[in-house]
């Protein structure tokens, strides 16, 4: 879909802050409220705006033991469908958060979530590695998130170390 200049501005504004009021967006792009509302509706219907989400810093939630891992996967693409068929099989697993086709040493990069490292390890060994097209995997557990989608995660005061020099 080809976007006009105003639609592109609206998408960029909503990508940075999905909670901004439509009235404010209208003022920012120089359109009426009705025109802005129609543009947003059109962008949603055409799946340019797929979903509105929140970025959550789960480290600030005491009782959330979740674990995330990035998994690099080498696969054998199938004739006629390439990587699409195996990517679809992988993204249908509940544990899988994201799947990307990559250039370089590995073909796919996957982000998975589990309640524990053991749960993620079991997913890799029992579900992912057993798929016919999967040649090998390398799992990287995410230990700390510093920046995500342009948002910098600030450390808590309790995370800061104070060093006293003599």
C-alpha angles and dihedrals in degrees: 000000000000113000125209120227095266094048090050090051091050092051092049092050093048092046089059096042120008091183096062112122118255089233090059092047090051091054092046094053097035098244132124119261090251094051091048093048090050092048092051091047090050091049091051094047091051090048093240084124100043102175142339113240141176126228107226127195098217092184087076092058108084100204099045108102096174122148127205128198136184112220123196111207131195112204140175108239117223123238112261096012103048113192096337097088096051092041089054092049090051098046091053091069112101091226092060116095100173140004124196132183106227140194119228133041097342128048103210133028116203131189114206134181130209140162092248142007087255091056091052091046090052091050091053096045100039105032113016102038092047095062111112097236096046112104100173144341137209117198123206116187113215107235101178136001116221101168132007127182090344094311117120114217109222117215120244117248088249089059093056116096119216114209118197114202121208 
